[in-house]
Tab-separated table of C-alpha atoms and ligand atoms in Angstrom:
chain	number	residue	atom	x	y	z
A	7	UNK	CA	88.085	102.666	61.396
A	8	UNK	CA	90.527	104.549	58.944
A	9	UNK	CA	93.939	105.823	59.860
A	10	UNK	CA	93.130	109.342	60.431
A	11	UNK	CA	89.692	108.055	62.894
A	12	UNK	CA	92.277	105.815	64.336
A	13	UNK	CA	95.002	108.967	65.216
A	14	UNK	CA	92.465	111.278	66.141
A	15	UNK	CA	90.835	108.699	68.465
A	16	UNK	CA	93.861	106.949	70.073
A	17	UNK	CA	97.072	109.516	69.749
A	18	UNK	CA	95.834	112.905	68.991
A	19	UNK	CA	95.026	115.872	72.136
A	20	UNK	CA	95.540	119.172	71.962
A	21	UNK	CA	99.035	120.608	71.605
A	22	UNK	CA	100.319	121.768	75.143
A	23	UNK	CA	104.082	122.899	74.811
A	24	UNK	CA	104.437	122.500	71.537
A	25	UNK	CA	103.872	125.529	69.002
A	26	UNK	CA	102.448	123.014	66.758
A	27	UNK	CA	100.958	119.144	67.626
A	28	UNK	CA	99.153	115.853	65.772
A	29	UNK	CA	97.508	116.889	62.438
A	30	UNK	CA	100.077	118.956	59.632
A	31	UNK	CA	102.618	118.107	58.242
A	32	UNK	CA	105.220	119.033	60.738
A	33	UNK	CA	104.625	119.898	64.653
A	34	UNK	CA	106.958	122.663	65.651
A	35	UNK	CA	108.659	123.149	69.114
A	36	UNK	CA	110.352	126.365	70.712
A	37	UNK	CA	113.255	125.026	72.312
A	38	UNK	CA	114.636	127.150	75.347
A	39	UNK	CA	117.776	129.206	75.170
A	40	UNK	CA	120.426	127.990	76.513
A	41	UNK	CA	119.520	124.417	76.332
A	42	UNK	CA	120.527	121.651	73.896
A	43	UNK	CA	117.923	119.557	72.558
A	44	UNK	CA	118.899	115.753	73.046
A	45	UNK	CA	116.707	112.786	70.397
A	46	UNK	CA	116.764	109.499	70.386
A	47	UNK	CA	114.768	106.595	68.893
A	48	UNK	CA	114.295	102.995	69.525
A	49	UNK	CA	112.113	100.637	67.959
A	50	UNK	CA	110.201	97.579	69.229
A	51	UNK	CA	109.691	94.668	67.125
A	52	UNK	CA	107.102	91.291	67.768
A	53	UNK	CA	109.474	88.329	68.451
A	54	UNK	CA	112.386	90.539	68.872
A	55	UNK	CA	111.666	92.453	71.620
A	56	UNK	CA	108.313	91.246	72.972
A	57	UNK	CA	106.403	88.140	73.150
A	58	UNK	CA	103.280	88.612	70.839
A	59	UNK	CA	100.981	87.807	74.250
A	60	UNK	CA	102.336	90.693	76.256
A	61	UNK	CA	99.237	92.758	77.635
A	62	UNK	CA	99.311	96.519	75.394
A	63	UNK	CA	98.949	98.276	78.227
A	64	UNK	CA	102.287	96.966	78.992
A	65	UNK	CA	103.931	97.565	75.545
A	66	UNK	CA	102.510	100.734	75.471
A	67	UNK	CA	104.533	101.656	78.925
A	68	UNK	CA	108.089	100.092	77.568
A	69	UNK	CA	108.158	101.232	73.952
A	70	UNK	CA	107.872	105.333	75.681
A	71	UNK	CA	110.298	103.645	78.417
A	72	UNK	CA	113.193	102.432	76.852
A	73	UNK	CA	113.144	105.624	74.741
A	74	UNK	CA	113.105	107.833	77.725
A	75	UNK	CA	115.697	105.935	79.234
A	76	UNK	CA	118.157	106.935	76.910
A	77	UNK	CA	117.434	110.625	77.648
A	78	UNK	CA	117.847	109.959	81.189
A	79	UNK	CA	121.306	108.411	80.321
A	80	UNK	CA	121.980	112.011	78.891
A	81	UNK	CA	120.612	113.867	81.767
A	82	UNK	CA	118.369	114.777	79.366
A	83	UNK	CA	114.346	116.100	80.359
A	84	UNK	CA	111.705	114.542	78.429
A	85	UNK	CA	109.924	117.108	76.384
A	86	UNK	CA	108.387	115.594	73.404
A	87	UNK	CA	107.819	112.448	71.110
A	88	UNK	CA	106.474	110.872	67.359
A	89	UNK	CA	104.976	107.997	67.134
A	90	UNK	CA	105.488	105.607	64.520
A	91	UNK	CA	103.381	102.680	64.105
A	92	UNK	CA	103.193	99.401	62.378
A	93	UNK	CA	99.898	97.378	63.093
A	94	UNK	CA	98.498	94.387	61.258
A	95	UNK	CA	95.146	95.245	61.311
A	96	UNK	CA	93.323	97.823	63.335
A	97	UNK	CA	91.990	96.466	66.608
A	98	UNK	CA	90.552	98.741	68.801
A	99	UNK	CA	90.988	96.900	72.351
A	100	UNK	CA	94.317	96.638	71.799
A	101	UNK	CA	94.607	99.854	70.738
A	102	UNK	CA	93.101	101.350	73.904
A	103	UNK	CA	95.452	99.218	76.076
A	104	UNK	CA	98.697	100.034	74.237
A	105	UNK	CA	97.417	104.069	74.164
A	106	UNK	CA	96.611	103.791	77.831
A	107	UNK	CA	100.323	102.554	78.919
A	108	UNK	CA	101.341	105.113	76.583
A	109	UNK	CA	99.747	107.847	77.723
A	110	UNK	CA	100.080	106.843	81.115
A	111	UNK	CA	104.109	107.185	81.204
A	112	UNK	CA	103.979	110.207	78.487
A	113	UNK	CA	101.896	112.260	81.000
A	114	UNK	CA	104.191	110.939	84.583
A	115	UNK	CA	107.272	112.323	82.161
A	116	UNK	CA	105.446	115.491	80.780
A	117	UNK	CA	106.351	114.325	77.525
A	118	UNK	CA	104.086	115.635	74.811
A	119	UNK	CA	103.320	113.328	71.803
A	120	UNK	CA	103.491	115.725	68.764
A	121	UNK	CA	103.320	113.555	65.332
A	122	UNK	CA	103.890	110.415	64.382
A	123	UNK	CA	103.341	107.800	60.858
A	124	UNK	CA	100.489	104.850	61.252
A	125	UNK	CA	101.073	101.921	58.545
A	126	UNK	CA	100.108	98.539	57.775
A	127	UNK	CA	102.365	95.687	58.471
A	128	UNK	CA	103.764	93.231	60.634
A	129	UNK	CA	103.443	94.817	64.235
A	130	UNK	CA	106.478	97.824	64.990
A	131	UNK	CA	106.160	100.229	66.968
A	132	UNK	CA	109.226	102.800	66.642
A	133	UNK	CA	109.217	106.231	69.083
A	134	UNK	CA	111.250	109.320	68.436
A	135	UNK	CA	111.827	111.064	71.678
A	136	UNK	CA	112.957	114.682	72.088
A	137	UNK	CA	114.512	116.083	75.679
A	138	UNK	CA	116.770	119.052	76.525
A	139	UNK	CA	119.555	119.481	78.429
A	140	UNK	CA	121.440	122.705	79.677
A	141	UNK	CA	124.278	123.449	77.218
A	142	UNK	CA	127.022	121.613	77.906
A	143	UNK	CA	125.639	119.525	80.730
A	144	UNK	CA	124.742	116.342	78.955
A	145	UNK	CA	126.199	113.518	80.351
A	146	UNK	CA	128.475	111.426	77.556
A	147	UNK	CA	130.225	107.953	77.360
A	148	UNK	CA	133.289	109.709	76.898
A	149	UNK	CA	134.318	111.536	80.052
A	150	UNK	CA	135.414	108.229	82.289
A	151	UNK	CA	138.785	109.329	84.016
A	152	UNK	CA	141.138	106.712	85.736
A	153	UNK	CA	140.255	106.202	89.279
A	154	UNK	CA	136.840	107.600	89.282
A	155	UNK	CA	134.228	105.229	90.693
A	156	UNK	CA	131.768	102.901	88.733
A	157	UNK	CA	127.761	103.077	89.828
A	158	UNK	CA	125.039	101.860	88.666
A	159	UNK	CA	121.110	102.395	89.265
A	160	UNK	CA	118.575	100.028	90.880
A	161	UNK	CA	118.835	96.539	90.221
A	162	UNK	CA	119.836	94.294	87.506
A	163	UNK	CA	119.263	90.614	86.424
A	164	UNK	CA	115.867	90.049	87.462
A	165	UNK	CA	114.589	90.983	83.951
A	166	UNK	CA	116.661	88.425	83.002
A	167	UNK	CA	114.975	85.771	85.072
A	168	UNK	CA	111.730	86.626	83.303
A	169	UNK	CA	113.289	85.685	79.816
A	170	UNK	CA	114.733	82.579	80.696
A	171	UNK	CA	111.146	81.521	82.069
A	172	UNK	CA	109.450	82.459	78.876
A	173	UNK	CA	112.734	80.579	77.088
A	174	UNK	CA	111.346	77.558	79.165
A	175	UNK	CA	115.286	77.422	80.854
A	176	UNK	CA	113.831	78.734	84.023
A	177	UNK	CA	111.097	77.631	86.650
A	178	UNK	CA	110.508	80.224	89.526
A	179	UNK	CA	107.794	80.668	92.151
A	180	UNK	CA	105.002	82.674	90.579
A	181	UNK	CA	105.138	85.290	92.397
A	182	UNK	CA	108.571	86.075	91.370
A	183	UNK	CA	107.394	85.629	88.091
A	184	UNK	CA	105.202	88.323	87.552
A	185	UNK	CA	107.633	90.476	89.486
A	186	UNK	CA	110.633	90.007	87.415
A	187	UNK	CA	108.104	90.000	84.341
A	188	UNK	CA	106.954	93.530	85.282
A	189	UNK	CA	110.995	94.306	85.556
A	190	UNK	CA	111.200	93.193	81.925
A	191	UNK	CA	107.649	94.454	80.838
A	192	UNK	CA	107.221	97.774	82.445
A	193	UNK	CA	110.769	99.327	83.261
A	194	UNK	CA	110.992	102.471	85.143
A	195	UNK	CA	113.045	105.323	82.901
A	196	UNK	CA	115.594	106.818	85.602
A	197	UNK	CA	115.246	110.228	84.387
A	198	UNK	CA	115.695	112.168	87.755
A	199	UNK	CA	118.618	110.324	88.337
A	200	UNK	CA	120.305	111.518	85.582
A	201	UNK	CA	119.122	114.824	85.691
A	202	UNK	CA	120.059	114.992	89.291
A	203	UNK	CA	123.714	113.717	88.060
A	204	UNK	CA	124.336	116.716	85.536
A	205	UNK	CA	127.500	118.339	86.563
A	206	UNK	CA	128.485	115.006	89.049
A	207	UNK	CA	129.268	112.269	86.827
A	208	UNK	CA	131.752	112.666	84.316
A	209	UNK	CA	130.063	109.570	81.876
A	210	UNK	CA	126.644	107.422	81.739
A	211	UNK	CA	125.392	105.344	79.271
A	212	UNK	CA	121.640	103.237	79.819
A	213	UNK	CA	122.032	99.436	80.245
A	214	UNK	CA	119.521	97.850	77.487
A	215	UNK	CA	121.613	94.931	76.443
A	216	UNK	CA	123.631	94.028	79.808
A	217	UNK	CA	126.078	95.798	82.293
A	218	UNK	CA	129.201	94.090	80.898
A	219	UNK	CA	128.192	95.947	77.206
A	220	UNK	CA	126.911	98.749	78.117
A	221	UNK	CA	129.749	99.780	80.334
A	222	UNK	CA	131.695	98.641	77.925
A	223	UNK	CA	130.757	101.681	75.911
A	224	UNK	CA	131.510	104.194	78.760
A	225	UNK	CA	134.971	102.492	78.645
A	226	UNK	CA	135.634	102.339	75.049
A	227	UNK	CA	134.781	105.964	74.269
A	228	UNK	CA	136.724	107.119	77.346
A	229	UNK	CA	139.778	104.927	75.877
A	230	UNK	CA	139.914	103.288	79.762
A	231	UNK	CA	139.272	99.903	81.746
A	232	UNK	CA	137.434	98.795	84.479
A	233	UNK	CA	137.658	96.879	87.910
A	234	UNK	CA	134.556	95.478	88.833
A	235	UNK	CA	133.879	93.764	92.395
A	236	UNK	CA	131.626	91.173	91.733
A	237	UNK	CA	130.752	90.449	95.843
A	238	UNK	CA	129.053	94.207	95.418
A	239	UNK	CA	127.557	93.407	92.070
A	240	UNK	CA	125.954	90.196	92.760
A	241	UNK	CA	123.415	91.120	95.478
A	242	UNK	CA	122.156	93.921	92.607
A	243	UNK	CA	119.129	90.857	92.013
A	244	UNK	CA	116.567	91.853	93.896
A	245	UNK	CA	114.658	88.313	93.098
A	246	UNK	CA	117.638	86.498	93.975
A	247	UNK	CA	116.946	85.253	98.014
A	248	UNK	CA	113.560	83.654	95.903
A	249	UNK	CA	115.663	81.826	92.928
A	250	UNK	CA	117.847	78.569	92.979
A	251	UNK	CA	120.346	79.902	91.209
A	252	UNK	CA	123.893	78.655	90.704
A	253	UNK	CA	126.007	81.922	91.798
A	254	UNK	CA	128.110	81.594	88.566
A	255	UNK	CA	124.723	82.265	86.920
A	256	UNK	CA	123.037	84.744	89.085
A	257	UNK	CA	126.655	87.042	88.201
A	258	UNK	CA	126.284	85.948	84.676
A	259	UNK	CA	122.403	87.608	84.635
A	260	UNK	CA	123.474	90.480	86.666
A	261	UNK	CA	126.499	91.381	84.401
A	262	UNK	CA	124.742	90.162	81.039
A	263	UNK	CA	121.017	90.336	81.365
A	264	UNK	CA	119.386	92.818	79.191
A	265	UNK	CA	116.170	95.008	79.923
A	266	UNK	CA	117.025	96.137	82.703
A	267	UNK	CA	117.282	100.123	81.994
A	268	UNK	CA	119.159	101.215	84.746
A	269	UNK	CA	122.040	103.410	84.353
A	270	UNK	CA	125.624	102.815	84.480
A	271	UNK	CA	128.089	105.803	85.620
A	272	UNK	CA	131.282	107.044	86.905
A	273	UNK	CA	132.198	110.052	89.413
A	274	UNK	CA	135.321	110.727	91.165
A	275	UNK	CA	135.307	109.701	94.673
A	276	UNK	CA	135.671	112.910	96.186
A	277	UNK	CA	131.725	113.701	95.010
A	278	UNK	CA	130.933	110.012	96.793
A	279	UNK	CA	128.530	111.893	99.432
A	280	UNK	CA	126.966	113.950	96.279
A	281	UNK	CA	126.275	110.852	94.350
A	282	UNK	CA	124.639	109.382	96.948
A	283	UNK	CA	122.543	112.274	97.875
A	284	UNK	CA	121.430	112.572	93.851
A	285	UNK	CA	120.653	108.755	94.683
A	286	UNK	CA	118.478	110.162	97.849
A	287	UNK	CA	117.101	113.173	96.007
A	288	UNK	CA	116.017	111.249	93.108
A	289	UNK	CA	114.536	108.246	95.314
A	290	UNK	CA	116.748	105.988	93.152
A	291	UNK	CA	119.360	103.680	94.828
A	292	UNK	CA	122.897	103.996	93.537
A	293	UNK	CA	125.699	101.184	93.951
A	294	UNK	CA	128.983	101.683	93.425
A	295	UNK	CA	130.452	98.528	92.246
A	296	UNK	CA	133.995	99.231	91.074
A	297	UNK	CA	136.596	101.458	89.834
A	298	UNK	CA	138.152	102.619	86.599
A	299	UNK	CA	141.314	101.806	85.569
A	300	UNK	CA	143.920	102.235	82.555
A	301	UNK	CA	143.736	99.614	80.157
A	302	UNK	CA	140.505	98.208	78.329
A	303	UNK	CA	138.402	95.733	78.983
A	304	UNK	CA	136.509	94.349	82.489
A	305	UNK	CA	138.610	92.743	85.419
A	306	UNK	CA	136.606	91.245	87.830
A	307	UNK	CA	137.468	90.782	91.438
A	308	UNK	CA	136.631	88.256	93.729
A	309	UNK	CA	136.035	88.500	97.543
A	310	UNK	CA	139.689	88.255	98.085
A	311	UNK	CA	140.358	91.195	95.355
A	312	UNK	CA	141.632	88.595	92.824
A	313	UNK	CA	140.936	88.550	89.109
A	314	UNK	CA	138.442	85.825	87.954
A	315	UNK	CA	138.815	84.805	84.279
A	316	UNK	CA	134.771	85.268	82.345
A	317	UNK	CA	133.670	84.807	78.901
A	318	UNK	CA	130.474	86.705	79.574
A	319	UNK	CA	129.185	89.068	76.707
A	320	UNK	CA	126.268	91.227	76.200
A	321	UNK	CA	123.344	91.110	73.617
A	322	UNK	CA	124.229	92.114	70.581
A	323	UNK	CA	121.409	92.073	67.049
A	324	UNK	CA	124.321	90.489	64.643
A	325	UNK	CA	126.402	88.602	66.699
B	489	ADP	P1	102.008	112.819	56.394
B	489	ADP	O1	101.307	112.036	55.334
B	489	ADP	O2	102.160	114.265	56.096
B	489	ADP	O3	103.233	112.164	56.913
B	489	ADP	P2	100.070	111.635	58.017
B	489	ADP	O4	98.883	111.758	57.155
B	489	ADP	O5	100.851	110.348	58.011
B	489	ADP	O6	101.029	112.830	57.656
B	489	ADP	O7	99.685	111.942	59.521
B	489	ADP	C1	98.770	112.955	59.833
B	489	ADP	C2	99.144	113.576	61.142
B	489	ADP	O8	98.984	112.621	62.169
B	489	ADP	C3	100.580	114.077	61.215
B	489	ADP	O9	100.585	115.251	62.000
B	489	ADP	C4	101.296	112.977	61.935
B	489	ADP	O10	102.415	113.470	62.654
B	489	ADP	C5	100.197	112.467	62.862
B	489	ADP	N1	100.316	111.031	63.193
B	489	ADP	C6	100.300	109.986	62.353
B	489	ADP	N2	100.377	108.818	63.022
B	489	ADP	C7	100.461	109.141	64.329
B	489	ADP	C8	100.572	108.390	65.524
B	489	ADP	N3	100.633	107.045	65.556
B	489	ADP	N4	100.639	109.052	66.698
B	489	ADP	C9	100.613	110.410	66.704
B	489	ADP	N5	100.480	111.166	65.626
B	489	ADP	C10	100.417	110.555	64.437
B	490	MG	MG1	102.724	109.812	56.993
């Protein structure tokens, strides 16, 4: 199969929103008035980000994933993708899988995929996605004021556990295996979480690499600090009643462990019953975990409200 059988076969349908789809040189889009389109792009590499085992269907689900979830950190809506894609040889199971996970998540979002570049290489799969927001409405790092509260989405750390398995660090009852593996594998984009959140929280960012970094965005672009309360982090592991875990290390996965893809916000606390109810609305639980403060950096607080000394720090490519 050549490269054009191969697109038309696996990534090309016919072109629903978009003015123009999959086959010239360009698609086209008519973005609405009064809306600001919102991109981003993250790529996928073998070794890097998965293991080269991992079932397609699955890497076909998280490489759309992790892309929408930095729309949702915008309060961005999915609208539309490309598709860029590295593959070693051309192997049509595989294919079908990884287009089946794909398409799977691309049609639960209503997110169109509109062009994209197919090469030969060592496996990389890169996605370009393409959302819109109403003007003005996107939700930034930068808008963290002192006192407002600190939430975050769903659960984190249990991704986590799933690494540390494949690392060989880790031994955990199967069953929690495959669910913490499906936590790293086949994350759930929070996009009507953060669209319910337009106008509510004043910052968001997506947590990829770990809490700890990724809220350490929020607070460097909103030139503030943070006080987190690590008796109302800690129980954010769902998997955690089911793993042996030393607490010092359950907090270190929870504030550390990548993969996760929840979001990480601030509100004031007089919209407390709103963000909840956005939580509700968008059948997403919120916790609200700490406060911001003046300063920089991450205190956290014991039980007893008193400051524990950590060394913990998030992923990072080059570090
Ligand atoms: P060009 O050479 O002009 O970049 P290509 O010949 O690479 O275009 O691709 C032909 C068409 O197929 C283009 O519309 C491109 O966007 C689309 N395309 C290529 N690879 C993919 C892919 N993996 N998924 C979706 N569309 C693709
Ligand atoms: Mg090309």
């Amino acid at each position: 199969m050549g490269e054009f059988d191969l697109i038309a076969r696996f990534f090309k349908r016919p072109a629903r929103r978009a003015v123009l789809g999959v086959g010239d040189d360009c698609a086209l889009l008519a973005p609405t008035p009064g809306m600001h389109l919102a991109f981003s792009t993250d790529s996928l590499i073998e070794g890097r980000h998965f293991v080269s085992t991992v079932n397609p269907i699955h890497l076909g689900h998280k490489a759309l994933a992790v892309n929408l979830s930095d729309l949702a950190a915008c309060g961005a809506q999915p609208r539309a993708f490309l598709l860029s894609l590295t593959l070693p040889r051309v192997d049509e199971t595989w294919l079908a899988g990884f287009a089946q996970g794909l398409w799977a998540l691309a049609d639960a979002f209503d997110c169109e995929l509109i062009g994209g570049d197919t090469t030969q290489g060592p496996l990389n799969i890169n996605i370009t996605v393409i959302g819109d927001v109403p003007a003005g409405q996107a939700l930034l790092r930068s808008g963290a004021q002192v006192g407002d509260d600190i939430y975050v989405s769903g659960h984190l750390g249990d991704a986590r556990i799933a690494l540390e398995v494949f690392r060989g660090q880790l031994s955990v009852p199967e069953s929690v295996f495959l669910t913490t593996r499906a936590r790293m594998e086949q994350p759930t984009p929070r996009i009507a979480l953060g669209m319910a959140l337009r106008g509510l929280a004043t910052s968001a960012a997506d947590i990829s690499d770990g809490l700890l970094g990724d809220l350490g965005h929020i607070l460097q672009a909103s030139q503030v600090g943070a006080e987190l309360q690590t008796a109302l982090a800690m129980p954010l592991m769902a998997c955690a009643a089911h793993v042996a875990l030393p607490r010092a290390q359950q907090l270190e996965y929870v504030l550390t462990g990548g993969d996760d893809y929840e979001l990480v916000f601030t509100a004031p606390p007089h919209r407390r019953a709103d963000v909840l109810a956005a939580g509700i609305a968008s059948h997403t639980p919120v916790t609200c975990i700490g406060t911001v403060r003046a300063g920089q950096g991450v205190v956290l607080l014991d039980a007893q409200g008193r400051a524990t000394p950590h060394r913990f720090t998030s992923f990072d490519h080059f570090a």
